[in-house]
Amino acid sequence: MVVLEKATQWLADYHQLLARHGLDGNALLSNALTPANRKQPALFSLAQLLANPDLLQLQVREDYPDADHPRLRKARLSVLHQSLALQIIGPLVIRLFRDGSSVALNPKRVFLCREPSGPEGQSRWQYAASAQERLEPEAFLQSLSGQMQDWYGVFRQHFGVSPGAYWSSVGLALGAPYSVVWNQVNPEELCKQAGSWLAQLKCEANRYIDWIPAEFSQQRCAIPQRKGCCLKYLLPGGGYCGTCGIYRKERMG
């Protein structure tokens, strides 16, 4: 499932790139892991959801009145999956880059929480931290890649999340350490490293994310471009994701 290129050479390359730009990789990655100061009541675990997908279908209908419309329900489920990837999977990958090891993603400890009363956009997913055994890079990535393949069937068949939406969200999460420094290092080198990193994981995520050099407000940077749409633009106040590679005009104008 995973082929690691020269063991952990990718990790050394990442930290060397940051060091050449005078950046402290460990400090930047630690800052990216600062938890949100919010706790909502848990509804059910990811493990329960995977075993009984109707739990999420019913919860979405209860929480979002617009979910009675099939397309909007699909958008809600797609955005929830994106949040799961970015808020739960992404931090585990960041820890891998910071520490050289990480913990397995345990779906029994991931919980969907009640809709927050605060601003839109807050994650509904929480990871109940525990003293889990740490995994070396190869074991961690084999476990994570297998889970992404296994979970795809649930999100595709039961929730209608498209292949492009599912795998591009996973790809964004896997590239989280590179997104931390998207505008702080040489964009061509960052894009090359990020692309090489994703290519090592033998899952579909690599097909649905391209890292490209870009310029915003006269600043050169590197951005991940999705080849699939999460459908967030359909939701009230949803707008366009900054990484959207399909609906570009709104955000690039």
PDB file of C-alpha atoms in Angstrom:
ATOM      1  CA  MET A   1       0.000   0.000   0.000  1.00  0.00           C
ATOM      2  CA  VAL A   2       2.828   2.418   0.848  1.00  0.00           C
ATOM      3  CA  VAL A   3       6.313   2.639  -0.615  1.00  0.00           C
ATOM      4  CA  LEU A   4       8.586   4.899   1.421  1.00  0.00           C
ATOM      5  CA  GLU A   5      11.214   6.615  -0.690  1.00  0.00           C
ATOM      6  CA  LYS A   6      14.641   6.167   0.925  1.00  0.00           C
ATOM      7  CA  ALA A   7      13.085   5.537   4.315  1.00  0.00           C
ATOM      8  CA  THR A   8      12.433   8.968   5.840  1.00  0.00           C
ATOM      9  CA  GLN A   9      14.349  11.087   3.331  1.00  0.00           C
ATOM     10  CA  TRP A  10      11.136  13.043   2.700  1.00  0.00           C
ATOM     11  CA  LEU A  11      11.165  14.140   6.347  1.00  0.00           C
ATOM     12  CA  ALA A  12      14.776  15.311   6.192  1.00  0.00           C
ATOM     13  CA  ASP A  13      14.117  17.157   2.927  1.00  0.00           C
ATOM     14  CA  TYR A  14      11.149  18.962   4.459  1.00  0.00           C
ATOM     15  CA  HIS A  15      13.039  20.219   7.504  1.00  0.00           C
ATOM     16  CA  GLN A  16      16.083  21.144   5.419  1.00  0.00           C
ATOM     17  CA  LEU A  17      13.899  23.244   3.114  1.00  0.00           C
ATOM     18  CA  LEU A  18      12.458  25.124   6.080  1.00  0.00           C
ATOM     19  CA  ALA A  19      15.883  25.581   7.673  1.00  0.00           C
ATOM     20  CA  ARG A  20      17.260  27.122   4.458  1.00  0.00           C
ATOM     21  CA  HIS A  21      14.584  29.788   4.816  1.00  0.00           C
ATOM     22  CA  GLY A  22      15.403  30.388   8.476  1.00  0.00           C
ATOM     23  CA  LEU A  23      12.297  28.593   9.729  1.00  0.00           C
ATOM     24  CA  ASP A  24      11.964  26.348  12.781  1.00  0.00           C
ATOM     25  CA  GLY A  25       9.949  23.414  11.449  1.00  0.00           C
ATOM     26  CA  ASN A  26       9.126  21.937  14.843  1.00  0.00           C
ATOM     27  CA  ALA A  27       7.818  25.257  16.140  1.00  0.00           C
ATOM     28  CA  LEU A  28       5.702  25.926  13.049  1.00  0.00           C
ATOM     29  CA  LEU A  29       4.200  22.440  13.090  1.00  0.00           C
ATOM     30  CA  SER A  30       3.488  22.684  16.827  1.00  0.00           C
ATOM     31  CA  ASN A  31       1.684  25.997  16.316  1.00  0.00           C
ATOM     32  CA  ALA A  32      -0.422  24.392  13.588  1.00  0.00           C
ATOM     33  CA  LEU A  33      -1.610  21.825  16.150  1.00  0.00           C
ATOM     34  CA  THR A  34      -3.020  24.341  18.619  1.00  0.00           C
ATOM     35  CA  PRO A  35      -6.416  22.862  19.551  1.00  0.00           C
ATOM     36  CA  ALA A  36      -9.617  24.848  19.327  1.00  0.00           C
ATOM     37  CA  ASN A  37     -10.908  25.811  22.759  1.00  0.00           C
ATOM     38  CA  ARG A  38     -14.327  24.263  22.238  1.00  0.00           C
ATOM     39  CA  LYS A  39     -16.071  21.108  23.366  1.00  0.00           C
ATOM     40  CA  GLN A  40     -19.468  20.003  22.156  1.00  0.00           C
ATOM     41  CA  PRO A  41     -21.454  16.949  23.310  1.00  0.00           C
ATOM     42  CA  ALA A  42     -20.524  13.856  21.326  1.00  0.00           C
ATOM     43  CA  LEU A  43     -23.235  12.135  19.294  1.00  0.00           C
ATOM     44  CA  PHE A  44     -21.503   8.957  18.105  1.00  0.00           C
ATOM     45  CA  SER A  45     -18.071   7.729  17.131  1.00  0.00           C
ATOM     46  CA  LEU A  46     -16.628   7.374  13.663  1.00  0.00           C
ATOM     47  CA  ALA A  47     -16.468   3.619  14.278  1.00  0.00           C
ATOM     48  CA  GLN A  48     -20.220   3.557  14.915  1.00  0.00           C
ATOM     49  CA  LEU A  49     -20.818   5.650  11.801  1.00  0.00           C
ATOM     50  CA  LEU A  50     -18.778   3.309   9.607  1.00  0.00           C
ATOM     51  CA  ALA A  51     -20.668   0.307  10.950  1.00  0.00           C
ATOM     52  CA  ASN A  52     -24.076   1.990  10.635  1.00  0.00           C
ATOM     53  CA  PRO A  53     -24.022   4.816   8.040  1.00  0.00           C
ATOM     54  CA  ASP A  54     -27.692   5.618   8.675  1.00  0.00           C
ATOM     55  CA  LEU A  55     -26.563   7.326  11.890  1.00  0.00           C
ATOM     56  CA  LEU A  56     -25.012  10.134   9.896  1.00  0.00           C
ATOM     57  CA  GLN A  57     -27.803  10.298   7.340  1.00  0.00           C
ATOM     58  CA  LEU A  58     -30.377  10.808  10.102  1.00  0.00           C
ATOM     59  CA  GLN A  59     -28.205  13.294  11.988  1.00  0.00           C
ATOM     60  CA  VAL A  60     -27.667  15.456   8.922  1.00  0.00           C
ATOM     61  CA  ARG A  61     -31.420  15.527   8.240  1.00  0.00           C
ATOM     62  CA  GLU A  62     -32.017  16.550  11.856  1.00  0.00           C
ATOM     63  CA  ASP A  63     -29.345  19.244  11.951  1.00  0.00           C
ATOM     64  CA  TYR A  64     -29.806  20.858   8.536  1.00  0.00           C
ATOM     65  CA  PRO A  65     -33.310  21.640   7.219  1.00  0.00           C
ATOM     66  CA  ASP A  66     -31.958  22.051   3.684  1.00  0.00           C
ATOM     67  CA  ALA A  67     -30.735  18.424   3.752  1.00  0.00           C
ATOM     68  CA  ASP A  68     -34.182  17.292   2.573  1.00  0.00           C
ATOM     69  CA  HIS A  69     -32.982  18.294  -0.875  1.00  0.00           C
ATOM     70  CA  PRO A  70     -30.811  15.414  -2.208  1.00  0.00           C
ATOM     71  CA  ARG A  71     -28.104  17.646  -3.678  1.00  0.00           C
ATOM     72  CA  LEU A  72     -27.794  19.763  -0.552  1.00  0.00           C
ATOM     73  CA  ARG A  73     -27.744  16.636   1.620  1.00  0.00           C
ATOM     74  CA  LYS A  74     -24.878  15.317  -0.497  1.00  0.00           C
ATOM     75  CA  ALA A  75     -23.074  18.650  -0.085  1.00  0.00           C
ATOM     76  CA  ARG A  76     -23.520  18.536   3.705  1.00  0.00           C
ATOM     77  CA  LEU A  77     -22.095  15.015   3.851  1.00  0.00           C
ATOM     78  CA  SER A  78     -19.212  15.918   1.551  1.00  0.00           C
ATOM     79  CA  VAL A  79     -18.267  18.951   3.655  1.00  0.00           C
ATOM     80  CA  LEU A  80     -18.481  16.869   6.842  1.00  0.00           C
ATOM     81  CA  HIS A  81     -16.043  14.414   5.287  1.00  0.00           C
ATOM     82  CA  GLN A  82     -13.721  17.257   4.336  1.00  0.00           C
ATOM     83  CA  SER A  83     -13.809  18.497   7.918  1.00  0.00           C
ATOM     84  CA  LEU A  84     -13.057  14.975   9.164  1.00  0.00           C
ATOM     85  CA  ALA A  85     -10.002  14.830   6.896  1.00  0.00           C
ATOM     86  CA  LEU A  86      -8.637  18.275   7.708  1.00  0.00           C
ATOM     87  CA  GLN A  87      -9.393  18.358  11.439  1.00  0.00           C
ATOM     88  CA  ILE A  88      -8.584  14.748  12.379  1.00  0.00           C
ATOM     89  CA  ILE A  89      -6.309  13.193   9.745  1.00  0.00           C
ATOM     90  CA  GLY A  90      -4.304  16.333   8.991  1.00  0.00           C
ATOM     91  CA  PRO A  91      -3.019  16.823  12.564  1.00  0.00           C
ATOM     92  CA  LEU A  92      -1.858  13.196  12.752  1.00  0.00           C
ATOM     93  CA  VAL A  93       0.224  13.743   9.617  1.00  0.00           C
ATOM     94  CA  ILE A  94       1.607  17.004  11.020  1.00  0.00           C
ATOM     95  CA  ARG A  95       2.709  15.102  14.130  1.00  0.00           C
ATOM     96  CA  LEU A  96       4.429  12.565  11.904  1.00  0.00           C
ATOM     97  CA  PHE A  97       6.465  15.356  10.276  1.00  0.00           C
ATOM     98  CA  ARG A  98       7.210  17.014  13.600  1.00  0.00           C
ATOM     99  CA  ASP A  99       8.090  13.966  15.676  1.00  0.00           C
ATOM    100  CA  GLY A 100       9.089  11.339  13.104  1.00  0.00           C
ATOM    101  CA  SER A 101       6.289   9.085  14.385  1.00  0.00           C
ATOM    102  CA  SER A 102       2.556   9.335  15.033  1.00  0.00           C
ATOM    103  CA  VAL A 103      -0.363   7.358  16.426  1.00  0.00           C
ATOM    104  CA  ALA A 104      -2.811   5.240  14.464  1.00  0.00           C
ATOM    105  CA  LEU A 105      -6.105   6.861  13.579  1.00  0.00           C
ATOM    106  CA  ASN A 106      -8.525   5.088  15.909  1.00  0.00           C
ATOM    107  CA  PRO A 107     -12.140   5.537  14.706  1.00  0.00           C
ATOM    108  CA  LYS A 108     -13.418   4.532  18.157  1.00  0.00           C
ATOM    109  CA  ARG A 109     -11.885   7.735  19.537  1.00  0.00           C
ATOM    110  CA  VAL A 110     -13.126  10.095  16.826  1.00  0.00           C
ATOM    111  CA  PHE A 111     -16.532  11.623  17.571  1.00  0.00           C
ATOM    112  CA  LEU A 112     -19.078  13.641  15.668  1.00  0.00           C
ATOM    113  CA  CYS A 113     -20.338  16.374  17.962  1.00  0.00           C
ATOM    114  CA  ARG A 114     -23.435  18.523  17.977  1.00  0.00           C
ATOM    115  CA  GLU A 115     -23.629  21.447  15.595  1.00  0.00           C
ATOM    116  CA  PRO A 116     -21.717  24.316  17.271  1.00  0.00           C
ATOM    117  CA  SER A 117     -23.656  27.443  18.171  1.00  0.00           C
ATOM    118  CA  GLY A 118     -20.767  29.658  17.068  1.00  0.00           C
ATOM    119  CA  PRO A 119     -19.726  30.780  13.582  1.00  0.00           C
ATOM    120  CA  GLU A 120     -20.100  28.533  10.554  1.00  0.00           C
ATOM    121  CA  GLY A 121     -17.041  26.561   9.612  1.00  0.00           C
ATOM    122  CA  GLN A 122     -16.133  25.134  13.023  1.00  0.00           C
ATOM    123  CA  SER A 123     -15.315  21.442  12.942  1.00  0.00           C
ATOM    124  CA  ARG A 124     -17.845  19.014  14.351  1.00  0.00           C
ATOM    125  CA  TRP A 125     -15.215  16.304  14.790  1.00  0.00           C
ATOM    126  CA  GLN A 126     -13.165  15.715  17.921  1.00  0.00           C
ATOM    127  CA  TYR A 127     -10.404  13.240  18.656  1.00  0.00           C
ATOM    128  CA  ALA A 128     -10.341  11.960  22.236  1.00  0.00           C
ATOM    129  CA  ALA A 129      -6.606  11.879  22.844  1.00  0.00           C
ATOM    130  CA  SER A 130      -5.110   8.894  24.612  1.00  0.00           C
ATOM    131  CA  ALA A 131      -1.713   7.404  25.365  1.00  0.00           C
ATOM    132  CA  GLN A 132      -1.648   5.262  22.239  1.00  0.00           C
ATOM    133  CA  GLU A 133       1.389   3.402  21.026  1.00  0.00           C
ATOM    134  CA  ARG A 134       3.327   5.494  18.540  1.00  0.00           C
ATOM    135  CA  LEU A 135       3.887   4.142  15.054  1.00  0.00           C
ATOM    136  CA  GLU A 136       6.988   4.572  12.935  1.00  0.00           C
ATOM    137  CA  PRO A 137       6.412   6.211   9.526  1.00  0.00           C
ATOM    138  CA  GLU A 138       5.974   3.042   7.472  1.00  0.00           C
ATOM    139  CA  ALA A 139       3.509   1.446   9.912  1.00  0.00           C
ATOM    140  CA  PHE A 140       1.590   4.706  10.326  1.00  0.00           C
ATOM    141  CA  LEU A 141       1.236   5.281   6.594  1.00  0.00           C
ATOM    142  CA  GLN A 142       0.287   1.688   5.841  1.00  0.00           C
ATOM    143  CA  SER A 143      -2.443   1.862   8.477  1.00  0.00           C
ATOM    144  CA  LEU A 144      -3.728   5.247   7.329  1.00  0.00           C
ATOM    145  CA  SER A 145      -3.705   4.360   3.623  1.00  0.00           C
ATOM    146  CA  GLY A 146      -5.646   1.167   4.333  1.00  0.00           C
ATOM    147  CA  GLN A 147      -8.246   3.061   6.338  1.00  0.00           C
ATOM    148  CA  MET A 148      -8.715   5.653   3.587  1.00  0.00           C
ATOM    149  CA  GLN A 149      -9.330   2.857   1.064  1.00  0.00           C
ATOM    150  CA  ASP A 150     -11.744   1.031   3.375  1.00  0.00           C
ATOM    151  CA  TRP A 151     -13.727   4.130   4.350  1.00  0.00           C
ATOM    152  CA  TYR A 152     -14.109   5.250   0.754  1.00  0.00           C
ATOM    153  CA  GLY A 153     -16.774   2.592   0.169  1.00  0.00           C
ATOM    154  CA  VAL A 154     -18.940   3.977   2.985  1.00  0.00           C
ATOM    155  CA  PHE A 155     -18.676   7.611   1.951  1.00  0.00           C
ATOM    156  CA  ARG A 156     -19.162   6.789  -1.730  1.00  0.00           C
ATOM    157  CA  GLN A 157     -21.944   4.205  -1.578  1.00  0.00           C
ATOM    158  CA  HIS A 158     -23.953   5.416   1.411  1.00  0.00           C
ATOM    159  CA  PHE A 159     -23.397   9.187   1.283  1.00  0.00           C
ATOM    160  CA  GLY A 160     -22.805   9.780  -2.423  1.00  0.00           C
ATOM    161  CA  VAL A 161     -19.509  11.619  -1.883  1.00  0.00           C
ATOM    162  CA  SER A 162     -17.798  11.687  -5.280  1.00  0.00           C
ATOM    163  CA  PRO A 163     -14.368  10.109  -5.831  1.00  0.00           C
ATOM    164  CA  GLY A 164     -12.913  13.542  -6.557  1.00  0.00           C
ATOM    165  CA  ALA A 165     -14.379  15.096  -3.408  1.00  0.00           C
ATOM    166  CA  TYR A 166     -13.343  12.186  -1.172  1.00  0.00           C
ATOM    167  CA  TRP A 167      -9.793  11.755  -2.405  1.00  0.00           C
ATOM    168  CA  SER A 168      -8.995  15.437  -2.805  1.00  0.00           C
ATOM    169  CA  SER A 169     -10.064  16.049   0.804  1.00  0.00           C
ATOM    170  CA  VAL A 170      -7.849  13.159   1.887  1.00  0.00           C
ATOM    171  CA  GLY A 171      -5.055  14.615  -0.246  1.00  0.00           C
ATOM    172  CA  LEU A 172      -5.368  17.999   1.472  1.00  0.00           C
ATOM    173  CA  ALA A 173      -5.079  16.301   4.857  1.00  0.00           C
ATOM    174  CA  LEU A 174      -2.047  14.261   3.807  1.00  0.00           C
ATOM    175  CA  GLY A 175      -0.383  17.448   2.571  1.00  0.00           C
ATOM    176  CA  ALA A 176      -1.101  19.402   5.764  1.00  0.00           C
ATOM    177  CA  PRO A 177       2.595  19.874   6.734  1.00  0.00           C
ATOM    178  CA  TYR A 178       3.240  21.526   3.368  1.00  0.00           C
ATOM    179  CA  SER A 179       0.202  23.775   3.725  1.00  0.00           C
ATOM    180  CA  VAL A 180       1.683  25.075   6.998  1.00  0.00           C
ATOM    181  CA  VAL A 181       4.459  26.798   5.014  1.00  0.00           C
ATOM    182  CA  TRP A 182       2.617  27.427   1.743  1.00  0.00           C
ATOM    183  CA  ASN A 183       3.831  31.044   1.526  1.00  0.00           C
ATOM    184  CA  GLN A 184       7.093  30.918   3.470  1.00  0.00           C
ATOM    185  CA  VAL A 185       9.481  28.869   1.317  1.00  0.00           C
ATOM    186  CA  ASN A 186      10.454  28.461  -2.326  1.00  0.00           C
ATOM    187  CA  PRO A 187       7.156  27.459  -4.008  1.00  0.00           C
ATOM    188  CA  GLU A 188       8.689  25.330  -6.763  1.00  0.00           C
ATOM    189  CA  GLU A 189      10.644  23.261  -4.282  1.00  0.00           C
ATOM    190  CA  LEU A 190       7.684  22.942  -1.934  1.00  0.00           C
ATOM    191  CA  CYS A 191       5.427  21.785  -4.771  1.00  0.00           C
ATOM    192  CA  LYS A 192       8.001  19.225  -5.855  1.00  0.00           C
ATOM    193  CA  GLN A 193       8.337  17.845  -2.328  1.00  0.00           C
ATOM    194  CA  ALA A 194       4.593  17.771  -1.705  1.00  0.00           C
ATOM    195  CA  GLY A 195       3.937  15.986  -4.992  1.00  0.00           C
ATOM    196  CA  SER A 196       6.664  13.439  -4.303  1.00  0.00           C
ATOM    197  CA  TRP A 197       5.263  12.839  -0.815  1.00  0.00           C
ATOM    198  CA  LEU A 198       1.728  12.197  -2.064  1.00  0.00           C
ATOM    199  CA  ALA A 199       3.028   9.884  -4.797  1.00  0.00           C
ATOM    200  CA  GLN A 200       4.462   7.571  -2.158  1.00  0.00           C
ATOM    201  CA  LEU A 201       1.033   6.779  -0.724  1.00  0.00           C
ATOM    202  CA  LYS A 202      -0.499   4.217  -3.008  1.00  0.00           C
ATOM    203  CA  CYS A 203      -4.050   5.471  -2.791  1.00  0.00           C
ATOM    204  CA  GLU A 204      -6.173   7.645  -5.039  1.00  0.00           C
ATOM    205  CA  ALA A 205      -5.391  10.891  -3.216  1.00  0.00           C
ATOM    206  CA  ASN A 206      -2.404  11.515  -5.462  1.00  0.00           C
ATOM    207  CA  ARG A 207      -4.674  11.588  -8.535  1.00  0.00           C
ATOM    208  CA  TYR A 208      -6.871  14.364  -7.190  1.00  0.00           C
ATOM    209  CA  ILE A 209      -4.374  16.922  -5.856  1.00  0.00           C
ATOM    210  CA  ASP A 210      -1.815  18.991  -7.758  1.00  0.00           C
ATOM    211  CA  TRP A 211       0.572  21.310  -5.944  1.00  0.00           C
ATOM    212  CA  ILE A 212       1.273  24.349  -8.113  1.00  0.00           C
ATOM    213  CA  PRO A 213       3.256  27.604  -7.738  1.00  0.00           C
ATOM    214  CA  ALA A 214       1.019  30.678  -7.685  1.00  0.00           C
ATOM    215  CA  GLU A 215       1.039  34.376  -6.857  1.00  0.00           C
ATOM    216  CA  PHE A 216      -1.394  36.201  -4.572  1.00  0.00           C
ATOM    217  CA  SER A 217      -1.097  39.886  -3.736  1.00  0.00           C
ATOM    218  CA  GLN A 218       2.335  39.945  -5.392  1.00  0.00           C
ATOM    219  CA  GLN A 219       3.551  37.138  -3.139  1.00  0.00           C
ATOM    220  CA  ARG A 220       4.763  33.873  -4.594  1.00  0.00           C
ATOM    221  CA  CYS A 221       3.438  30.772  -2.879  1.00  0.00           C
ATOM    222  CA  ALA A 222       2.491  27.129  -3.356  1.00  0.00           C
ATOM    223  CA  ILE A 223      -1.092  25.891  -3.254  1.00  0.00           C
ATOM    224  CA  PRO A 224      -2.753  22.484  -3.503  1.00  0.00           C
ATOM    225  CA  GLN A 225      -5.325  22.381  -6.289  1.00  0.00           C
ATOM    226  CA  ARG A 226      -8.167  19.895  -5.941  1.00  0.00           C
ATOM    227  CA  LYS A 227      -9.383  17.984  -8.972  1.00  0.00           C
ATOM    228  CA  GLY A 228     -12.676  17.344  -7.243  1.00  0.00           C
ATOM    229  CA  CYS A 229     -15.276  19.629  -5.660  1.00  0.00           C
ATOM    230  CA  CYS A 230     -16.450  19.308  -2.060  1.00  0.00           C
ATOM    231  CA  LEU A 231     -19.713  21.113  -3.021  1.00  0.00           C
ATOM    232  CA  LYS A 232     -19.317  23.631  -0.213  1.00  0.00           C
ATOM    233  CA  TYR A 233     -20.338  26.401  -2.610  1.00  0.00           C
ATOM    234  CA  LEU A 234     -23.898  24.998  -2.603  1.00  0.00           C
ATOM    235  CA  LEU A 235     -24.411  25.650   1.107  1.00  0.00           C
ATOM    236  CA  PRO A 236     -25.653  28.922   2.595  1.00  0.00           C
ATOM    237  CA  GLY A 237     -22.630  31.186   2.971  1.00  0.00           C
ATOM    238  CA  GLY A 238     -20.415  28.376   1.700  1.00  0.00           C
ATOM    239  CA  GLY A 239     -18.479  30.240  -0.971  1.00  0.00           C
ATOM    240  CA  TYR A 240     -15.529  28.605  -2.666  1.00  0.00           C
ATOM    241  CA  CYS A 241     -12.667  26.707  -1.039  1.00  0.00           C
ATOM    242  CA  GLY A 242      -9.254  28.275  -1.517  1.00  0.00           C
ATOM    243  CA  THR A 243      -7.989  25.015  -2.985  1.00  0.00           C
ATOM    244  CA  CYS A 244     -10.817  24.505  -5.470  1.00  0.00           C
ATOM    245  CA  GLY A 245      -9.526  23.598  -8.894  1.00  0.00           C
ATOM    246  CA  ILE A 246     -12.970  23.557 -10.536  1.00  0.00           C
ATOM    247  CA  TYR A 247     -14.886  26.660  -9.441  1.00  0.00           C
ATOM    248  CA  ARG A 248     -11.995  29.105  -9.654  1.00  0.00           C
ATOM    249  CA  LYS A 249     -13.414  32.366 -10.965  1.00  0.00           C
ATOM    250  CA  GLU A 250     -15.088  33.437  -7.722  1.00  0.00           C
ATOM    251  CA  ARG A 251     -11.947  33.128  -5.622  1.00  0.00           C
ATOM    252  CA  MET A 252      -9.396  34.162  -8.259  1.00  0.00           C
ATOM    253  CA  GLY A 253     -11.252  37.291  -9.341  1.00  0.00           C
TER     254      GLY A 253
END
